[in-house]
Short mmCIF file of C-alpha atoms (C1' of nucleotides) in Angstrom, two decimals:
data_model
loop_
_atom_site.label_atom_id
_atom_site.label_comp_id
_atom_site.label_asym_id
_atom_site.label_seq_id
_atom_site.Cartn_x
_atom_site.Cartn_y
_atom_site.Cartn_z
CA MET A 1148 170.26 93.43 -91.10
CA GLN A 1149 169.97 90.47 -88.81
CA LYS A 1150 171.86 87.33 -89.74
CA ARG A 1151 169.98 85.57 -92.51
CA SER A 1152 168.65 82.18 -91.50
CA GLU A 1153 170.46 79.54 -93.55
CA THR A 1154 168.28 77.91 -96.17
CA ASN A 1155 168.29 74.21 -96.88
CA PRO A 1156 169.25 73.01 -100.34
CA MET A 1157 166.55 71.05 -102.11
CA LYS A 1158 167.19 67.58 -103.44
CA LEU A 1159 166.42 67.21 -107.14
CA ASP A 1160 164.71 63.92 -106.57
CA HIS A 1161 162.30 65.56 -104.17
CA ILE A 1162 161.53 68.43 -106.51
CA LEU A 1163 160.66 66.05 -109.35
CA ASP A 1164 158.51 63.82 -107.15
CA LYS A 1165 156.67 66.77 -105.69
CA ILE A 1166 155.43 67.63 -109.16
CA TYR A 1167 154.27 64.11 -109.89
CA PRO A 1168 155.72 60.78 -108.71
CA LEU A 1169 157.54 59.10 -111.58
CA PRO A 1170 158.27 55.40 -112.02
CA LEU A 1171 161.98 54.77 -111.66
CA PRO A 1172 162.89 54.19 -115.32
CA SER A 1173 161.18 57.41 -116.37
CA LYS A 1174 162.76 59.32 -113.55
CA GLN A 1175 166.18 58.11 -114.56
CA LEU A 1176 165.53 59.20 -118.12
CA LEU A 1177 164.81 62.66 -116.79
CA LEU A 1178 167.76 62.72 -114.42
CA GLN A 1179 170.14 61.82 -117.21
CA ASN A 1180 169.28 65.11 -118.84
CA ILE A 1181 169.66 67.35 -115.83
CA THR A 1182 172.89 69.08 -114.83
CA GLU A 1183 173.85 71.32 -111.93
CA VAL A 1184 174.83 74.95 -112.44
CA ASN A 1185 175.70 77.82 -110.12
CA TYR A 1186 175.28 81.51 -110.73
CA PRO A 1187 176.00 84.59 -108.63
CA LYS A 1188 173.56 87.13 -107.27
CA GLY A 1189 172.41 89.48 -110.01
CA HIS A 1190 172.71 86.94 -112.79
CA ILE A 1191 169.92 87.13 -115.38
CA LEU A 1192 168.76 83.55 -115.67
CA LEU A 1193 166.01 84.06 -118.23
CA SER A 1194 165.44 87.04 -120.44
CA ALA A 1195 162.30 88.40 -122.03
CA ASP A 1196 164.26 89.32 -125.14
CA LYS A 1197 165.02 85.80 -126.29
CA VAL A 1198 163.62 82.35 -126.73
CA GLU A 1199 164.94 80.38 -123.77
CA HIS A 1200 165.95 76.75 -123.91
CA SER A 1201 166.19 75.67 -120.29
CA ILE A 1202 164.05 74.87 -117.31
CA PHE A 1203 165.66 75.45 -113.93
CA PHE A 1204 164.84 73.85 -110.61
CA ILE A 1205 166.14 75.84 -107.66
CA LYS A 1206 168.37 73.86 -105.33
CA LYS A 1207 169.35 76.88 -103.28
CA GLY A 1208 168.77 80.58 -103.67
CA ILE A 1209 166.01 82.93 -104.66
CA ALA A 1210 164.96 84.55 -107.90
CA ARG A 1211 162.70 87.39 -108.94
CA VAL A 1212 160.47 87.03 -111.98
CA TYR A 1213 159.45 90.36 -113.45
CA THR A 1214 158.35 92.15 -116.57
CA ARG A 1215 159.30 95.60 -117.67
CA THR A 1216 158.31 98.34 -120.03
CA LEU A 1217 160.22 101.46 -120.89
CA ASP A 1218 159.31 103.28 -117.74
CA HIS A 1219 158.70 100.73 -115.02
CA GLU A 1220 158.68 97.10 -114.06
CA ILE A 1221 156.53 94.84 -111.97
CA THR A 1222 157.45 91.75 -110.06
CA ILE A 1223 155.36 88.73 -110.93
CA LEU A 1224 156.65 86.37 -108.27
CA PHE A 1225 159.57 85.17 -106.23
CA CYS A 1226 160.86 81.63 -106.58
CA LYS A 1227 163.04 79.86 -104.07
CA GLU A 1228 164.34 76.42 -103.06
CA GLY A 1229 162.19 73.74 -104.66
CA ASP A 1230 160.52 76.03 -107.17
CA THR A 1231 160.76 75.81 -110.92
CA LEU A 1232 161.77 78.56 -113.31
CA VAL A 1233 160.74 78.50 -116.91
CA SER A 1234 159.67 80.88 -119.63
CA MET A 1235 156.36 79.28 -120.59
CA LYS A 1236 156.19 81.11 -123.89
CA SER A 1237 159.60 79.76 -124.84
CA TYR A 1238 158.89 76.31 -123.54
CA VAL A 1239 155.43 75.94 -125.07
CA LEU A 1240 155.35 78.17 -128.12
CA ASN A 1241 159.02 78.72 -128.93
CA GLN A 1242 158.46 82.42 -128.66
CA LYS A 1243 160.04 85.18 -126.62
CA GLY A 1244 158.54 85.43 -123.16
CA TYR A 1245 157.46 88.50 -121.25
CA GLU A 1246 159.45 87.87 -118.11
CA ASP A 1247 162.99 88.39 -116.98
CA VAL A 1248 164.34 86.32 -114.14
CA ALA A 1249 167.15 87.65 -111.97
CA LEU A 1250 168.84 85.89 -109.09
CA LEU A 1251 168.66 87.78 -105.80
CA GLU A 1252 171.27 85.56 -104.12
CA ASP A 1253 174.14 83.36 -105.23
CA SER A 1254 172.21 80.30 -106.32
CA GLU A 1255 172.54 76.63 -107.12
CA LEU A 1256 170.28 75.29 -109.83
CA TYR A 1257 169.40 72.16 -111.72
CA GLU A 1258 169.13 72.73 -115.46
CA LEU A 1259 167.09 70.78 -117.97
CA LYS A 1260 167.17 71.61 -121.68
CA THR A 1261 163.63 71.93 -122.96
CA GLU A 1262 164.52 70.30 -126.30
CA LYS A 1263 165.57 67.16 -124.48
CA LEU A 1264 162.44 67.13 -122.40
CA GLN A 1265 160.25 67.61 -125.43
CA LYS A 1266 161.79 64.62 -127.15
CA LEU A 1267 160.84 62.50 -124.17
CA PHE A 1268 157.17 63.50 -124.42
CA ALA A 1269 156.67 61.40 -127.53
CA LYS A 1270 158.40 58.37 -126.06
CA ASP A 1271 157.56 58.15 -122.40
CA ILE A 1272 153.95 58.44 -121.27
CA SER A 1273 154.93 58.95 -117.63
CA ILE A 1274 157.09 61.91 -118.52
CA ALA A 1275 154.30 63.32 -120.68
CA ASN A 1276 151.97 63.05 -117.70
CA TRP A 1277 154.60 64.46 -115.37
CA ALA A 1278 154.88 67.54 -117.58
CA ARG A 1279 151.11 67.73 -117.87
CA ARG A 1280 150.90 67.78 -114.12
CA PHE A 1281 153.60 70.41 -113.94
CA ALA A 1282 151.71 72.75 -116.26
CA GLU A 1283 148.44 72.11 -114.44
CA LYS A 1284 149.91 72.94 -111.05
CA GLU A 1285 151.66 76.01 -112.34
CA LEU A 1286 148.36 77.10 -113.82
CA ILE A 1287 146.64 76.78 -110.47
CA LYS A 1288 149.38 78.78 -108.79
CA THR A 1289 149.02 81.50 -111.41
CA GLU A 1290 145.25 81.56 -110.97
CA GLU A 1291 145.74 81.91 -107.24
CA ARG A 1292 148.15 84.79 -107.65
CA PHE A 1293 145.72 86.43 -110.05
CA ILE A 1294 142.83 86.17 -107.63
CA ALA A 1295 144.89 87.25 -104.62
CA ARG A 1296 145.97 90.33 -106.47
CA GLN A 1297 142.42 91.24 -107.38
CA PHE A 1298 140.65 90.35 -104.22
CA ARG A 1299 142.84 91.32 -101.38
CA THR A 1300 144.26 94.73 -100.68
CA ALA A 1301 147.99 95.31 -100.78
CA LYS A 1302 147.91 95.62 -97.01
CA GLU A 1303 146.25 92.25 -96.56
CA ARG A 1304 148.65 90.62 -98.94
CA TYR A 1305 151.63 92.15 -97.21
CA GLN A 1306 150.40 90.72 -93.95
CA GLU A 1307 149.99 87.33 -95.60
CA ILE A 1308 153.60 87.43 -96.72
CA LEU A 1309 154.66 88.33 -93.19
CA ARG A 1310 152.70 85.37 -91.88
CA ASP A 1311 153.37 82.77 -94.55
CA HIS A 1312 156.75 83.71 -95.97
CA PRO A 1313 158.58 85.77 -93.34
CA ASP A 1314 161.89 84.79 -94.90
CA LEU A 1315 160.95 86.73 -98.03
CA ILE A 1316 161.00 90.02 -96.13
CA GLN A 1317 164.53 89.18 -94.98
CA ARG A 1318 165.81 87.98 -98.31
CA VAL A 1319 164.18 90.44 -100.70
CA GLN A 1320 164.42 94.20 -100.73
CA LEU A 1321 161.23 96.09 -100.07
CA SER A 1322 161.10 97.85 -103.40
CA TYR A 1323 160.65 94.42 -104.99
CA ILE A 1324 158.03 93.42 -102.45
CA ALA A 1325 156.15 96.65 -103.22
CA SER A 1326 156.36 95.89 -106.91
CA TYR A 1327 155.07 92.39 -106.24
CA LEU A 1328 152.16 93.82 -104.28
CA GLY A 1329 151.40 96.18 -107.15
CA ILE A 1330 151.99 99.37 -105.17
CA THR A 1331 154.76 101.92 -104.87
CA GLN A 1332 157.49 101.64 -102.34
CA VAL A 1333 156.11 104.72 -100.65
CA SER A 1334 152.77 103.01 -100.18
CA LEU A 1335 154.46 99.95 -98.74
CA SER A 1336 156.26 102.15 -96.26
CA ARG A 1337 152.91 103.60 -95.23
CA ILE A 1338 151.55 100.08 -94.71
CA ARG A 1339 154.56 99.03 -92.69
CA ALA A 1340 154.32 102.14 -90.55
CA ASP A 1341 150.70 101.15 -89.98
CA ARG A 1342 149.38 104.65 -90.49
CA SER A 1343 146.83 103.13 -92.85
CA MET B 503 120.27 97.69 -128.21
CA GLN B 504 121.16 97.05 -131.84
CA LYS B 505 120.50 93.63 -133.29
CA ARG B 506 123.11 91.23 -132.07
CA SER B 507 125.34 89.87 -134.81
CA GLU B 508 124.72 86.13 -135.09
CA THR B 509 127.57 84.04 -133.84
CA ASN B 510 128.86 80.94 -135.59
CA PRO B 511 128.70 77.62 -133.75
CA MET B 512 132.10 75.96 -133.30
CA LYS B 513 132.77 72.44 -134.49
CA LEU B 514 134.05 70.14 -131.76
CA ASP B 515 136.65 68.69 -134.06
CA HIS B 516 138.10 72.10 -134.64
CA ILE B 517 138.18 72.94 -130.95
CA LEU B 518 140.09 69.78 -130.13
CA ASP B 519 142.57 70.22 -132.95
CA LYS B 520 143.19 73.83 -132.04
CA ILE B 521 144.49 72.67 -128.68
CA TYR B 522 146.78 70.08 -130.18
CA PRO B 523 146.34 67.97 -133.31
CA LEU B 524 145.50 64.40 -132.35
CA PRO B 525 146.05 61.24 -134.39
CA LEU B 526 142.72 59.86 -135.49
CA PRO B 527 142.46 56.86 -133.12
CA SER B 528 143.17 59.05 -130.13
CA LYS B 529 140.75 61.69 -131.28
CA GLN B 530 138.03 59.10 -131.65
CA LEU B 531 138.72 57.86 -128.14
CA LEU B 532 138.14 61.40 -126.95
CA LEU B 533 135.07 61.98 -129.10
CA GLN B 534 133.44 58.83 -127.75
CA ASN B 535 133.40 60.46 -124.35
CA ILE B 536 131.98 63.82 -125.33
CA THR B 537 128.27 64.64 -125.39
CA GLU B 538 126.30 67.71 -126.36
CA VAL B 539 124.28 69.70 -123.83
CA ASN B 540 122.27 72.91 -123.95
CA TYR B 541 121.56 75.31 -121.11
CA PRO B 542 119.64 78.59 -120.90
CA LYS B 543 120.96 82.03 -120.10
CA GLY B 544 121.61 82.36 -116.39
CA HIS B 545 122.48 78.73 -115.84
CA ILE B 546 125.34 78.16 -113.40
CA LEU B 547 127.61 75.80 -115.26
CA LEU B 548 130.36 75.44 -112.67
CA SER B 549 130.20 76.36 -109.03
CA ALA B 550 132.91 77.35 -106.60
CA ASP B 551 131.12 75.47 -103.86
CA LYS B 552 131.67 72.01 -105.23
CA VAL B 553 134.14 69.72 -106.89
CA GLU B 554 133.17 69.70 -110.54
CA HIS B 555 133.40 66.68 -112.82
CA SER B 556 133.09 68.10 -116.31
CA ILE B 557 135.01 70.06 -118.87
CA PHE B 558 132.92 72.07 -121.32
CA PHE B 559 133.82 73.24 -124.78
CA ILE B 560 131.62 76.07 -125.98
CA LYS B 561 129.89 75.40 -129.28
CA LYS B 562 127.75 78.52 -129.09
CA GLY B 563 127.16 81.09 -126.40
CA ILE B 564 129.11 83.06 -123.88
CA ALA B 565 129.96 82.54 -120.23
CA ARG B 566 131.30 84.65 -117.42
CA VAL B 567 133.88 83.20 -115.04
CA TYR B 568 133.95 85.00 -111.73
CA THR B 569 134.79 84.70 -108.05
CA ARG B 570 132.93 86.20 -105.16
CA THR B 571 133.25 87.01 -101.50
CA LEU B 572 130.55 88.11 -99.12
CA ASP B 573 130.47 91.67 -100.33
CA HIS B 574 131.54 91.72 -103.95
CA GLU B 575 132.61 89.71 -106.94
CA ILE B 576 135.12 90.06 -109.73
CA THR B 577 134.99 88.76 -113.24
CA ILE B 578 138.01 86.71 -114.19
CA LEU B 579 137.25 86.26 -117.85
CA PHE B 580 134.64 85.75 -120.53
CA CYS B 581 134.60 82.58 -122.61
CA LYS B 582 132.83 82.18 -125.91
CA GLU B 583 132.58 79.92 -128.96
CA GLY B 584 135.63 77.71 -129.18
CA ASP B 585 136.79 78.31 -125.60
CA THR B 586 137.08 75.74 -122.86
CA LEU B 587 135.51 75.92 -119.42
CA VAL B 588 136.92 73.96 -116.54
CA SER B 589 137.49 74.32 -112.83
CA MET B 590 141.21 73.64 -112.72
CA LYS B 591 141.19 72.95 -109.00
CA SER B 592 138.53 70.31 -109.48
CA TYR B 593 140.14 68.87 -112.56
CA VAL B 594 143.68 68.75 -111.22
CA LEU B 595 143.40 68.46 -107.46
CA ASN B 596 139.88 67.20 -106.91
CA GLN B 597 139.19 70.20 -104.75
CA LYS B 598 136.60 72.95 -104.79
CA GLY B 599 137.54 75.74 -107.13
CA TYR B 600 137.34 79.45 -106.60
CA GLU B 601 135.30 80.32 -109.63
CA ASP B 602 131.67 80.26 -110.59
CA VAL B 603 130.72 80.11 -114.23
CA ALA B 604 127.40 81.53 -115.41
CA LEU B 605 126.02 81.52 -118.94
CA LEU B 606 125.22 84.97 -120.30
CA GLU B 607 123.26 83.59 -123.25
CA ASP B 608 121.39 80.42 -124.10
CA SER B 609 124.31 78.16 -124.93
CA GLU B 610 125.28 74.94 -126.63
CA LEU B 611 128.14 73.02 -125.11
CA TYR B 612 130.19 69.89 -125.50
CA GLU B 613 130.70 68.07 -122.23
CA LEU B 614 133.55 65.75 -121.26
CA LYS B 615 133.64 64.04 -117.88
CA THR B 616 137.01 64.58 -116.27
CA GLU B 617 137.10 61.07 -114.80
CA LYS B 618 136.88 59.61 -118.28
CA LEU B 619 139.59 61.88 -119.56
CA GLN B 620 141.85 61.05 -116.67
CA LYS B 621 141.55 57.35 -117.35
CA LEU B 622 142.77 57.98 -120.88
CA PHE B 623 145.94 59.70 -119.64
CA ALA B 624 147.45 56.43 -118.48
CA LYS B 625 146.61 54.62 -121.69
CA ASP B 626 147.05 57.01 -124.57
CA ILE B 627 150.23 59.06 -124.85
CA SER B 628 148.71 61.37 -127.46
CA ILE B 629 145.86 62.26 -125.18
CA ALA B 630 148.30 62.80 -122.32
CA ASN B 631 150.20 65.20 -124.53
CA TRP B 632 147.01 66.81 -125.75
CA ALA B 633 146.04 67.57 -122.17
CA ARG B 634 149.55 68.73 -121.39
CA ARG B 635 149.28 71.14 -124.25
CA PHE B 636 145.89 72.27 -123.07
CA ALA B 637 147.20 73.13 -119.60
CA GLU B 638 150.26 74.83 -121.02
CA LYS B 639 148.24 77.05 -123.30
CA GLU B 640 145.75 77.91 -120.59
CA LEU B 641 148.68 78.81 -118.39
CA ILE B 642 150.02 81.20 -120.99
CA LYS B 643 146.60 82.82 -121.34
CA THR B 644 146.37 83.26 -117.60
CA GLU B 645 149.84 84.77 -117.46
CA GLU B 646 148.85 87.18 -120.19
CA ARG B 647 145.70 88.23 -118.36
CA PHE B 648 147.74 88.69 -115.21
CA ILE B 649 150.26 90.91 -116.92
CA ALA B 650 147.64 92.90 -118.83
CA ARG B 651 145.83 93.65 -115.62
CA GLN B 652 149.01 94.86 -113.94
CA PHE B 653 150.59 96.76 -116.74
CA ARG B 654 147.87 98.52 -118.56
CA THR B 655 145.35 100.92 -117.14
CA ALA B 656 141.67 100.06 -117.13
CA LYS B 657 141.20 102.66 -119.86
CA GLU B 658 143.78 101.09 -122.12
CA ARG B 659 142.33 97.66 -121.56
CA TYR B 660 138.83 98.87 -122.27
CA GLN B 661 140.06 100.28 -125.55
CA GLU B 662 141.73 96.96 -126.34
CA ILE B 663 138.43 95.18 -125.81
CA LEU B 664 136.72 97.67 -128.09
CA ARG B 665 139.35 97.02 -130.74
CA ASP B 666 139.88 93.27 -130.39
CA HIS B 667 136.56 91.99 -129.08
CA PRO B 668 133.87 94.50 -130.03
CA ASP B 669 131.25 91.76 -129.81
CA LEU B 670 131.91 91.50 -126.07
CA ILE B 671 130.58 95.02 -125.51
CA GLN B 672 127.41 94.01 -127.32
CA ARG B 673 126.95 90.68 -125.64
CA VAL B 674 127.97 91.46 -122.07
CA GLN B 675 126.53 94.07 -119.74
CA LEU B 676 128.86 96.86 -118.70
CA SER B 677 128.81 96.08 -115.00
CA TYR B 678 130.51 92.78 -115.86
CA ILE B 679 133.00 94.48 -118.13
CA ALA B 680 133.83 96.90 -115.34
CA SER B 681 134.30 94.01 -112.96
CA TYR B 682 136.55 92.33 -115.52
CA LEU B 683 138.62 95.51 -115.81
CA GLY B 684 138.91 95.64 -112.04
CA ILE B 685 137.10 98.95 -111.65
CA THR B 686 133.64 100.09 -110.59
CA GLN B 687 130.88 100.58 -113.04
CA VAL B 688 130.99 104.28 -112.28
CA SER B 689 134.63 104.43 -113.32
CA LEU B 690 133.87 102.58 -116.54
CA SER B 691 131.16 105.11 -117.29
CA ARG B 692 133.73 107.86 -116.84
CA ILE B 693 136.08 106.11 -119.25
CA ARG B 694 133.32 105.65 -121.80
CA ALA B 695 132.31 109.29 -121.50
CA ASP B 696 135.99 110.09 -122.14
CA ARG B 697 136.17 112.68 -119.42
CA SER B 698 139.44 111.05 -118.25
"C1'" DG C 1340 186.12 103.76 -89.64
"C1'" DA C 1341 184.92 107.26 -92.94
"C1'" DT C 1342 182.76 107.93 -97.25
"C1'" DT C 1343 180.01 106.67 -100.94
"C1'" DT C 1344 176.09 104.31 -102.59
"C1'" DC C 1345 171.85 102.13 -102.15
"C1'" DT C 1346 167.57 101.45 -99.63
"C1'" DT C 1347 163.78 102.92 -96.82
"C1'" DT C 1348 160.97 106.29 -94.59
"C1'" DT C 1349 158.61 110.61 -94.19
"C1'" DA C 1350 156.16 114.71 -95.76
"C1'" DA C 1351 153.29 117.65 -98.82
"C1'" DC C 1352 150.61 117.95 -102.63
"C1'" DA C 1353 148.08 116.32 -106.84
"C1'" DA C 1354 145.46 113.01 -109.28
"C1'" DA C 1355 142.69 109.04 -109.62
"C1'" DT C 1356 139.27 106.09 -107.87
"C1'" DG C 1357 135.55 104.64 -104.86
"C1'" DA C 1358 131.06 105.35 -102.46
"C1'" DT C 1359 126.65 107.06 -102.51
"C1'" DA C 1360 122.64 108.81 -104.44
"C1'" DA C 1361 119.79 110.36 -108.04
"C1'" DA C 1362 118.61 110.88 -112.87
"C1'" DA C 1363 118.36 109.03 -117.40
"C1'" DA C 1364 118.13 105.36 -120.58
"C1'" DA C 1365 117.18 100.79 -122.00
"C1'" DT C 1366 114.89 96.47 -121.49
"C1'" DG C 1367 111.20 93.25 -120.50
"C1'" DA C 1368 106.44 91.87 -119.15
"C1'" DG C 1369 101.74 92.23 -119.43
"C1'" DC D 1004 101.95 100.85 -125.69
"C1'" DT D 1005 102.65 101.45 -120.73
"C1'" DC D 1006 104.55 100.38 -116.45
"C1'" DA D 1007 108.02 98.17 -113.70
"C1'" DT D 1008 112.60 96.72 -113.52
"C1'" DT D 1009 117.23 96.74 -114.70
"C1'" DT D 1010 121.18 98.99 -116.46
"C1'" DT D 1011 123.94 102.97 -117.31
"C1'" DT D 1012 125.30 107.68 -116.64
"C1'" DT D 1013 126.11 111.77 -114.02
"C1'" DA D 1014 127.25 114.50 -109.95
"C1'" DT D 1015 129.31 115.27 -105.43
"C1'" DC D 1016 132.32 114.25 -101.89
"C1'" DA D 1017 135.71 111.44 -99.29
"C1'" DT D 1018 139.48 108.40 -99.45
"C1'" DT D 1019 143.27 106.26 -101.37
"C1'" DT D 1020 147.25 106.14 -103.90
"C1'" DG D 1021 150.83 108.16 -106.67
"C1'" DT D 1022 154.48 111.72 -107.41
"C1'" DT D 1023 158.24 114.26 -106.06
"C1'" DA D 1024 161.70 115.52 -103.05
"C1'" DA D 1025 164.27 115.31 -98.98
"C1'" DA D 1026 165.93 113.01 -94.87
"C1'" DA D 1027 167.26 109.02 -92.37
"C1'" DG D 1028 169.15 104.55 -92.18
"C1'" DA D 1029 171.97 100.43 -93.92
"C1'" DA D 1030 175.29 98.34 -96.54
"C1'" DA D 1031 179.39 98.25 -99.27
"C1'" DT D 1032 183.94 100.03 -100.60
"C1'" DC D 1033 188.17 101.87 -99.92
#
DNA sequence: GATTTCTTTTAACAAATGATAAAAAATGAG
DNA sequence: CTCATTTTTTATCATTTGTTAAAAGAAATC
């Protein structure tokens, strides 16, 4: 494989502001509750089997979000520098989620305990609105993924990845890309070979 | 067709509380900004072509949310009594959405102008948290639809509709159900005929 | 650097789904 | 009720995609 292009670590401040700009006092409240953690490739960051208690912001690295049944698994999405990882069902409903999250590279993360965040919701209106905005934007992203998966063929979506996220093809093995596209690895090979 | 079972209208109060219980002053602030509207079957409630300015809560009736391209369209979901209709892209980003919403029956709706709601976010922390909760729960529903559509076959999902939402089959024509399941109407007929 | 392991491609066949068209059934209008 | 329209089912055929297995290619380990 060709030498992987080095990825730039993402500043926490920038990640938080990208979601919704916070006034300084509120931002500092948030920052006080966030710590840095590192995990190696292969680490299971979030598990479908349990109620999770953390939100992670990715400083550096890439993760695969997926669900599984007895016989097979499908990849829901890939998250990388600047993205946020959370089990919504844990975070919102205090229930087990449906997704596992595994790191595909050694990664550096910012961790925020959901309990701490939830306490801030009642106290700080800016943080409540920041989290509102977070959920709203995540919802739009999920809607977009949903529509893309319904509307465009696997071939079209593969070509979109090539065009918009070429680094993904370098950083993620093709069996996961196939699973993300909702097809078998064999079908992806057919697409890549361009024999329709 | 057999006589359609009468559906119960949904109280606004109950719809709002189901999202997230609000303290009375905040709830009254919200209620002040909500009006009742009625539209006939076939009415286009929200359009993908424009930035929309209302959120609707369904008192009575049923709506189809769908997207379309030049050649075909797919049904994203059906919403009925107690459900909420909103173009998230309009509401969150002030941009055109990707979905059209058409009423499948004469319907009674509660309407809330998004501009009014958004003004309340800066003033009332309970309303900010109510809307946070709304987005979070919608996100979980969307994730669930996404996973259902990937994991289970159209046949299984049709049988789930039969089991969990039998009224849908009565109230919605099968071509829309097929489109919701992501298959052609011909395939749905095959499933219904049970010839695998 | 050779060997083992994991990943990707290729091939052959089977099964599922879509496209098209026509028939049947249900619905709505006069 | 009858006719026109819409919706649903059925049939046929072509295409796509999955399954299985084997080969080729890369990467990791010793």
